[in-house]
PDB file of C-alpha atoms in Angstrom:
ATOM      1  CA  MET A   1      33.813  43.505-144.446  1.00  0.00           C
ATOM      2  CA  TRP A   2      37.884  44.273-145.187  1.00  0.00           C
ATOM      3  CA  TRP A   3      40.096  42.014-144.773  1.00  0.00           C
ATOM      4  CA  PHE A   4      41.704  44.395-143.040  1.00  0.00           C
ATOM      5  CA  GLN A   5      38.907  45.414-140.819  1.00  0.00           C
ATOM      6  CA  GLN A   6      39.351  41.579-139.268  1.00  0.00           C
ATOM      7  CA  GLY A   7      40.558  40.915-136.092  1.00  0.00           C
ATOM      8  CA  LEU A   8      43.756  43.536-135.851  1.00  0.00           C
ATOM      9  CA  SER A   9      45.427  42.101-138.916  1.00  0.00           C
ATOM     10  CA  PHE A  10      45.714  46.299-139.927  1.00  0.00           C
ATOM     11  CA  LEU A  11      48.546  46.411-137.161  1.00  0.00           C
ATOM     12  CA  PRO A  12      51.572  44.108-139.298  1.00  0.00           C
ATOM     13  CA  ALA A  13      49.720  45.658-142.826  1.00  0.00           C
ATOM     14  CA  ALA A  14      50.875  49.692-141.229  1.00  0.00           C
ATOM     15  CA  LEU A  15      53.672  48.174-140.229  1.00  0.00           C
ATOM     16  CA  VAL A  16      54.667  46.952-143.440  1.00  0.00           C
ATOM     17  CA  VAL A  17      53.271  49.865-145.916  1.00  0.00           C
ATOM     18  CA  TRP A  18      54.147  53.181-143.319  1.00  0.00           C
ATOM     19  CA  SER A  19      58.112  51.483-143.201  1.00  0.00           C
ATOM     20  CA  ALA A  20      58.611  50.514-147.150  1.00  0.00           C
ATOM     21  CA  ALA A  21      57.075  53.987-147.539  1.00  0.00           C
ATOM     22  CA  SER A  22      59.669  55.922-145.047  1.00  0.00           C
ATOM     23  CA  PHE A  23      62.150  53.921-147.137  1.00  0.00           C
ATOM     24  CA  VAL A  24      60.449  54.969-150.482  1.00  0.00           C
ATOM     25  CA  PHE A  25      59.674  58.713-149.415  1.00  0.00           C
ATOM     26  CA  SER A  26      62.753  59.515-148.060  1.00  0.00           C
ATOM     27  CA  TYR A  27      64.608  57.964-151.311  1.00  0.00           C
ATOM     28  CA  ILE A  28      62.867  59.683-154.077  1.00  0.00           C
ATOM     29  CA  THR A  29      63.312  63.018-151.796  1.00  0.00           C
ATOM     30  CA  ALA A  30      67.243  62.183-151.601  1.00  0.00           C
ATOM     31  CA  ILE A  31      67.582  62.143-155.285  1.00  0.00           C
ATOM     32  CA  VAL A  32      64.893  64.809-155.957  1.00  0.00           C
ATOM     33  CA  LEU A  33      67.459  67.294-154.534  1.00  0.00           C
ATOM     34  CA  HIS A  34      70.400  65.230-155.910  1.00  0.00           C
ATOM     35  CA  HIS A  35      71.980  64.507-152.230  1.00  0.00           C
ATOM     36  CA  VAL A  36      72.344  60.538-153.268  1.00  0.00           C
ATOM     37  CA  ASP A  37      72.767  58.624-156.845  1.00  0.00           C
ATOM     38  CA  PRO A  38      69.673  57.103-158.253  1.00  0.00           C
ATOM     39  CA  LEU A  39      71.442  53.565-158.486  1.00  0.00           C
ATOM     40  CA  VAL A  40      70.857  51.438-155.191  1.00  0.00           C
ATOM     41  CA  PRO A  41      71.996  54.174-152.212  1.00  0.00           C
ATOM     42  CA  TYR A  42      72.031  52.339-148.387  1.00  0.00           C
ATOM     43  CA  ILE A  43      69.341  53.079-147.232  1.00  0.00           C
ATOM     44  CA  SER A  44      70.773  55.845-144.214  1.00  0.00           C
ATOM     45  CA  ASP A  45      72.202  58.126-147.274  1.00  0.00           C
ATOM     46  CA  THR A  46      68.627  58.569-148.654  1.00  0.00           C
ATOM     47  CA  GLY A  47      67.691  59.648-144.638  1.00  0.00           C
ATOM     48  CA  THR A  48      70.978  61.572-143.818  1.00  0.00           C
ATOM     49  CA  VAL A  49      70.790  65.670-145.520  1.00  0.00           C
ATOM     50  CA  PRO A  50      68.122  67.324-144.718  1.00  0.00           C
ATOM     51  CA  PRO A  51      64.742  67.768-145.211  1.00  0.00           C
ATOM     52  CA  GLU A  52      64.284  63.611-146.217  1.00  0.00           C
ATOM     53  CA  ARG A  53      66.772  63.630-143.011  1.00  0.00           C
ATOM     54  CA  CYS A  54      62.888  64.457-141.285  1.00  0.00           C
ATOM     55  CA  LEU A  55      60.940  62.637-142.805  1.00  0.00           C
ATOM     56  CA  PHE A  56      62.997  59.741-142.301  1.00  0.00           C
ATOM     57  CA  GLY A  57      63.538  60.185-138.763  1.00  0.00           C
ATOM     58  CA  ILE A  58      59.992  60.695-137.719  1.00  0.00           C
ATOM     59  CA  MET A  59      58.462  57.596-140.566  1.00  0.00           C
ATOM     60  CA  LEU A  60      60.866  55.268-138.676  1.00  0.00           C
ATOM     61  CA  ASN A  61      60.055  56.331-134.930  1.00  0.00           C
ATOM     62  CA  ILE A  62      56.738  55.511-136.193  1.00  0.00           C
ATOM     63  CA  SER A  63      57.635  52.530-137.736  1.00  0.00           C
ATOM     64  CA  ALA A  64      59.363  51.742-134.466  1.00  0.00           C
ATOM     65  CA  PHE A  65      55.935  52.276-132.479  1.00  0.00           C
ATOM     66  CA  LEU A  66      53.747  50.071-134.867  1.00  0.00           C
ATOM     67  CA  GLY A  67      56.311  47.455-134.681  1.00  0.00           C
ATOM     68  CA  MET A  68      56.199  47.342-130.835  1.00  0.00           C
ATOM     69  CA  ALA A  69      52.394  47.086-130.907  1.00  0.00           C
ATOM     70  CA  THR A  70      52.944  44.032-133.823  1.00  0.00           C
ATOM     71  CA  MET A  71      55.081  42.039-131.964  1.00  0.00           C
ATOM     72  CA  TYR A  72      53.342  42.395-128.269  1.00  0.00           C
ATOM     73  CA  VAL A  73      49.794  41.372-129.995  1.00  0.00           C
ATOM     74  CA  ARG A  74      51.867  37.772-131.429  1.00  0.00           C
ATOM     75  CA  TYR A  75      53.106  37.332-127.848  1.00  0.00           C
ATOM     76  CA  LYS A  76      49.735  37.535-126.516  1.00  0.00           C
ATOM     77  CA  GLN A  77      48.286  35.633-129.104  1.00  0.00           C
ATOM     78  CA  VAL A  78      51.095  32.854-128.337  1.00  0.00           C
ATOM     79  CA  TYR A  79      50.444  32.784-124.830  1.00  0.00           C
ATOM     80  CA  ALA A  80      46.449  32.922-124.855  1.00  0.00           C
ATOM     81  CA  LEU A  81      46.792  29.641-127.795  1.00  0.00           C
ATOM     82  CA  ASN A  82      49.436  27.765-125.275  1.00  0.00           C
ATOM     83  CA  PRO A  83      48.447  28.578-121.907  1.00  0.00           C
ATOM     84  CA  ASP A  84      49.885  25.306-120.362  1.00  0.00           C
ATOM     85  CA  LYS A  85      53.198  24.611-122.707  1.00  0.00           C
ATOM     86  CA  SER A  86      55.672  26.441-120.524  1.00  0.00           C
ATOM     87  CA  SER A  87      58.499  25.862-123.360  1.00  0.00           C
ATOM     88  CA  ILE A  88      56.546  27.701-125.537  1.00  0.00           C
ATOM     89  CA  ILE A  89      56.029  30.620-122.635  1.00  0.00           C
ATOM     90  CA  ARG A  90      59.819  30.801-121.768  1.00  0.00           C
ATOM     91  CA  LEU A  91      60.210  30.726-126.099  1.00  0.00           C
ATOM     92  CA  ASN A  92      57.885  33.663-126.679  1.00  0.00           C
ATOM     93  CA  LYS A  93      58.864  36.254-123.891  1.00  0.00           C
ATOM     94  CA  PHE A  94      62.275  36.268-125.054  1.00  0.00           C
ATOM     95  CA  GLY A  95      61.548  36.457-128.373  1.00  0.00           C
ATOM     96  CA  LEU A  96      58.692  39.512-127.610  1.00  0.00           C
ATOM     97  CA  THR A  97      62.113  41.064-125.486  1.00  0.00           C
ATOM     98  CA  LEU A  98      64.309  40.424-129.181  1.00  0.00           C
ATOM     99  CA  GLY A  99      61.475  42.024-130.686  1.00  0.00           C
ATOM    100  CA  TRP A 100      61.542  45.165-128.895  1.00  0.00           C
ATOM    101  CA  MET A 101      64.801  45.539-128.799  1.00  0.00           C
ATOM    102  CA  SER A 102      65.298  45.570-132.273  1.00  0.00           C
ATOM    103  CA  CYS A 103      62.422  48.061-132.270  1.00  0.00           C
ATOM    104  CA  PHE A 104      64.429  50.601-129.886  1.00  0.00           C
ATOM    105  CA  GLY A 105      67.767  50.002-132.722  1.00  0.00           C
ATOM    106  CA  LEU A 106      65.124  51.054-135.087  1.00  0.00           C
ATOM    107  CA  CYS A 107      65.047  54.457-133.208  1.00  0.00           C
ATOM    108  CA  ILE A 108      68.191  54.707-132.812  1.00  0.00           C
ATOM    109  CA  ILE A 109      69.163  54.081-136.631  1.00  0.00           C
ATOM    110  CA  ALA A 110      66.325  56.822-137.126  1.00  0.00           C
ATOM    111  CA  ASN A 111      67.655  59.680-134.419  1.00  0.00           C
ATOM    112  CA  PHE A 112      71.295  59.078-134.996  1.00  0.00           C
ATOM    113  CA  GLN A 113      72.591  59.315-138.560  1.00  0.00           C
ATOM    114  CA  LYS A 114      75.125  57.481-140.462  1.00  0.00           C
ATOM    115  CA  CYS A 115      77.587  61.214-141.132  1.00  0.00           C
ATOM    116  CA  ILE A 116      77.199  62.448-138.570  1.00  0.00           C
ATOM    117  CA  LEU A 117      77.078  59.954-135.107  1.00  0.00           C
ATOM    118  CA  TYR A 118      78.538  56.475-137.432  1.00  0.00           C
ATOM    119  CA  TYR A 119      79.408  54.343-134.559  1.00  0.00           C
ATOM    120  CA  ILE A 120      76.219  54.839-132.604  1.00  0.00           C
ATOM    121  CA  HIS A 121      73.771  54.533-136.033  1.00  0.00           C
ATOM    122  CA  VAL A 122      75.868  51.058-136.177  1.00  0.00           C
ATOM    123  CA  VAL A 123      74.682  49.833-133.165  1.00  0.00           C
ATOM    124  CA  GLY A 124      71.567  51.005-133.885  1.00  0.00           C
ATOM    125  CA  ALA A 125      71.828  48.621-137.372  1.00  0.00           C
ATOM    126  CA  CYS A 126      72.824  45.899-135.418  1.00  0.00           C
ATOM    127  CA  LEU A 127      70.821  45.807-132.786  1.00  0.00           C
ATOM    128  CA  THR A 128      67.686  46.208-135.592  1.00  0.00           C
ATOM    129  CA  PHE A 129      68.786  43.689-138.150  1.00  0.00           C
ATOM    130  CA  GLY A 130      70.927  40.846-135.633  1.00  0.00           C
ATOM    131  CA  VAL A 131      68.558  41.394-132.665  1.00  0.00           C
ATOM    132  CA  GLY A 132      65.749  41.453-134.967  1.00  0.00           C
ATOM    133  CA  ALA A 133      66.925  38.656-137.041  1.00  0.00           C
ATOM    134  CA  ILE A 134      66.878  35.799-134.523  1.00  0.00           C
ATOM    135  CA  TYR A 135      63.663  37.383-133.613  1.00  0.00           C
ATOM    136  CA  MET A 136      62.783  36.351-135.997  1.00  0.00           C
ATOM    137  CA  LEU A 137      64.780  32.972-135.805  1.00  0.00           C
ATOM    138  CA  VAL A 138      62.477  32.451-132.620  1.00  0.00           C
ATOM    139  CA  GLN A 139      59.136  33.387-134.185  1.00  0.00           C
ATOM    140  CA  THR A 140      60.112  30.833-136.921  1.00  0.00           C
ATOM    141  CA  VAL A 141      60.152  27.793-134.400  1.00  0.00           C
ATOM    142  CA  LEU A 142      57.283  28.742-132.139  1.00  0.00           C
ATOM    143  CA  SER A 143      55.611  28.464-135.378  1.00  0.00           C
ATOM    144  CA  TYR A 144      57.044  24.497-135.872  1.00  0.00           C
ATOM    145  CA  LEU A 145      56.661  23.663-132.147  1.00  0.00           C
ATOM    146  CA  MET A 146      52.409  25.473-132.914  1.00  0.00           C
ATOM    147  CA  GLN A 147      51.941  23.038-135.890  1.00  0.00           C
ATOM    148  CA  PRO A 148      49.103  21.753-136.833  1.00  0.00           C
ATOM    149  CA  GLU A 149      46.987  22.587-134.045  1.00  0.00           C
ATOM    150  CA  VAL A 150      47.592  26.261-134.661  1.00  0.00           C
ATOM    151  CA  HIS A 151      49.914  26.607-137.754  1.00  0.00           C
ATOM    152  CA  SER A 152      50.057  24.662-141.083  1.00  0.00           C
ATOM    153  CA  LYS A 153      53.627  23.401-142.329  1.00  0.00           C
ATOM    154  CA  ASP A 154      53.055  26.237-145.557  1.00  0.00           C
ATOM    155  CA  ILE A 155      53.112  28.993-142.359  1.00  0.00           C
ATOM    156  CA  PHE A 156      56.519  27.565-140.850  1.00  0.00           C
ATOM    157  CA  TRP A 157      58.205  27.050-144.151  1.00  0.00           C
ATOM    158  CA  ILE A 158      57.104  30.904-145.515  1.00  0.00           C
ATOM    159  CA  ARG A 159      58.740  32.193-142.025  1.00  0.00           C
ATOM    160  CA  LEU A 160      61.836  30.050-142.933  1.00  0.00           C
ATOM    161  CA  THR A 161      62.194  30.899-145.973  1.00  0.00           C
ATOM    162  CA  ALA A 162      62.186  35.266-145.143  1.00  0.00           C
ATOM    163  CA  LEU A 163      64.633  34.218-142.424  1.00  0.00           C
ATOM    164  CA  LEU A 164      67.176  32.034-144.983  1.00  0.00           C
ATOM    165  CA  TRP A 165      66.507  35.684-146.816  1.00  0.00           C
ATOM    166  CA  CYS A 166      67.848  37.852-143.630  1.00  0.00           C
ATOM    167  CA  CYS A 167      70.522  35.460-143.043  1.00  0.00           C
ATOM    168  CA  SER A 168      72.022  35.749-146.213  1.00  0.00           C
ATOM    169  CA  SER A 169      71.233  39.105-146.799  1.00  0.00           C
ATOM    170  CA  ILE A 170      72.787  40.070-143.845  1.00  0.00           C
ATOM    171  CA  VAL A 171      75.753  37.767-144.645  1.00  0.00           C
ATOM    172  CA  SER A 172      76.264  39.548-148.173  1.00  0.00           C
ATOM    173  CA  MET A 173      76.243  43.058-146.336  1.00  0.00           C
ATOM    174  CA  PHE A 174      78.416  42.423-143.749  1.00  0.00           C
ATOM    175  CA  VAL A 175      81.593  40.844-145.741  1.00  0.00           C
ATOM    176  CA  SER A 176      81.383  43.434-148.221  1.00  0.00           C
ATOM    177  CA  SER A 177      80.759  46.263-145.593  1.00  0.00           C
ATOM    178  CA  VAL A 178      84.149  44.830-144.059  1.00  0.00           C
ATOM    179  CA  VAL A 179      86.109  44.668-147.321  1.00  0.00           C
ATOM    180  CA  LEU A 180      84.853  48.527-148.283  1.00  0.00           C
ATOM    181  CA  TYR A 181      85.456  50.735-145.511  1.00  0.00           C
ATOM    182  CA  SER A 182      88.783  48.033-145.161  1.00  0.00           C
ATOM    183  CA  GLY A 183      90.992  50.731-145.805  1.00  0.00           C
ATOM    184  CA  LEU A 184      91.212  49.450-149.860  1.00  0.00           C
ATOM    185  CA  TYR A 185      89.391  51.563-151.401  1.00  0.00           C
ATOM    186  CA  GLY A 186      90.330  55.199-149.515  1.00  0.00           C
ATOM    187  CA  THR A 187      89.095  56.670-146.229  1.00  0.00           C
ATOM    188  CA  ASP A 188      86.637  58.732-144.924  1.00  0.00           C
ATOM    189  CA  LEU A 189      83.928  56.168-147.082  1.00  0.00           C
ATOM    190  CA  VAL A 190      81.003  56.624-144.494  1.00  0.00           C
ATOM    191  CA  GLN A 191      81.328  60.429-145.525  1.00  0.00           C
ATOM    192  CA  LYS A 192      81.145  59.684-148.854  1.00  0.00           C
ATOM    193  CA  MET A 193      77.634  60.674-150.448  1.00  0.00           C
ATOM    194  CA  HIS A 194      78.201  59.751-154.427  1.00  0.00           C
ATOM    195  CA  TRP A 195      79.541  56.787-156.245  1.00  0.00           C
ATOM    196  CA  ASP A 196      81.148  57.054-159.929  1.00  0.00           C
ATOM    197  CA  PRO A 197      80.739  53.265-161.021  1.00  0.00           C
ATOM    198  CA  GLN A 198      84.527  53.684-162.271  1.00  0.00           C
ATOM    199  CA  GLU A 199      86.334  54.126-159.127  1.00  0.00           C
ATOM    200  CA  LYS A 200      87.658  51.560-157.732  1.00  0.00           C
ATOM    201  CA  GLY A 201      85.403  50.028-155.265  1.00  0.00           C
ATOM    202  CA  TYR A 202      82.427  50.599-156.603  1.00  0.00           C
ATOM    203  CA  THR A 203      81.271  46.875-157.249  1.00  0.00           C
ATOM    204  CA  THR A 204      81.657  46.253-153.506  1.00  0.00           C
ATOM    205  CA  HIS A 205      79.543  49.244-152.956  1.00  0.00           C
ATOM    206  CA  ILE A 206      76.666  48.420-154.755  1.00  0.00           C
ATOM    207  CA  ILE A 207      77.095  45.004-153.616  1.00  0.00           C
ATOM    208  CA  SER A 208      76.948  45.911-149.951  1.00  0.00           C
ATOM    209  CA  THR A 209      74.063  48.417-150.894  1.00  0.00           C
ATOM    210  CA  VAL A 210      71.641  45.932-152.162  1.00  0.00           C
ATOM    211  CA  SER A 211      72.583  43.284-149.600  1.00  0.00           C
ATOM    212  CA  GLU A 212      71.034  46.426-147.098  1.00  0.00           C
ATOM    213  CA  TRP A 213      68.641  46.674-149.191  1.00  0.00           C
ATOM    214  CA  SER A 214      67.795  43.134-149.421  1.00  0.00           C
ATOM    215  CA  LEU A 215      67.527  42.595-145.869  1.00  0.00           C
ATOM    216  CA  ALA A 216      64.843  45.348-144.757  1.00  0.00           C
ATOM    217  CA  PHE A 217      62.863  43.980-147.255  1.00  0.00           C
ATOM    218  CA  SER A 218      62.795  40.483-145.839  1.00  0.00           C
ATOM    219  CA  PHE A 219      61.925  42.011-142.692  1.00  0.00           C
ATOM    220  CA  LEU A 220      58.889  43.382-144.161  1.00  0.00           C
ATOM    221  CA  SER A 221      58.189  40.040-145.833  1.00  0.00           C
ATOM    222  CA  PHE A 222      58.599  38.568-142.367  1.00  0.00           C
ATOM    223  CA  PHE A 223      55.589  40.565-141.242  1.00  0.00           C
ATOM    224  CA  LEU A 224      53.508  40.787-143.667  1.00  0.00           C
ATOM    225  CA  THR A 225      52.787  36.401-142.736  1.00  0.00           C
ATOM    226  CA  TYR A 226      51.437  37.384-139.423  1.00  0.00           C
ATOM    227  CA  ILE A 227      48.590  38.762-141.126  1.00  0.00           C
ATOM    228  CA  ARG A 228      46.467  35.441-141.736  1.00  0.00           C
ATOM    229  CA  ASP A 229      47.838  34.835-137.860  1.00  0.00           C
ATOM    230  CA  PHE A 230      46.120  38.302-136.836  1.00  0.00           C
ATOM    231  CA  GLN A 231      42.975  38.075-138.407  1.00  0.00           C
TER     232      GLN A 231
END
């Protein structure tokens, strides 16, 4: 039996592979059509102009569905393993609510493009990454509370590392974005798709975009840790 045929381990695996593919395919399409710069554009910029916008939208909507399914299975698993621990059950319910809010934010990102409805897009990003980071925190705490009966110390430390990676990416992206859009480097940067390395603010832009990609893959890395549990 293949590893992804054991239990429901295919769910987090599908979520990670499909989500990574949605970023990569829209990036490649945007680069080939010269819609963005090859060097680390914003993920959202690679899904702004048709046809990659259509691909980006439908693939992220499917990712949101896979995310909801994965989080629900995780919720049921934690509940089944701790039927008599009220504190874990309450925290588990809270985590599921946060997780589904994060998935709803992903749908907003997929369907409201940055260059068209910027503020709604930002709300979606805050739900996805901000609320999603709290979901990661809750699951990390649950991993701690469930050791050693259910989880080993190793999985707790791995999830804690992914959480710290996520939080550092959020801080880096937030600070660099605030500086970038403060007006020091011009106005209407939301619509700007191409950057010259000699331009003022280019370094800040690169820090912001790298932080966004780092943030996205910290999320995917966290869900990879569910594979063993779901087996």
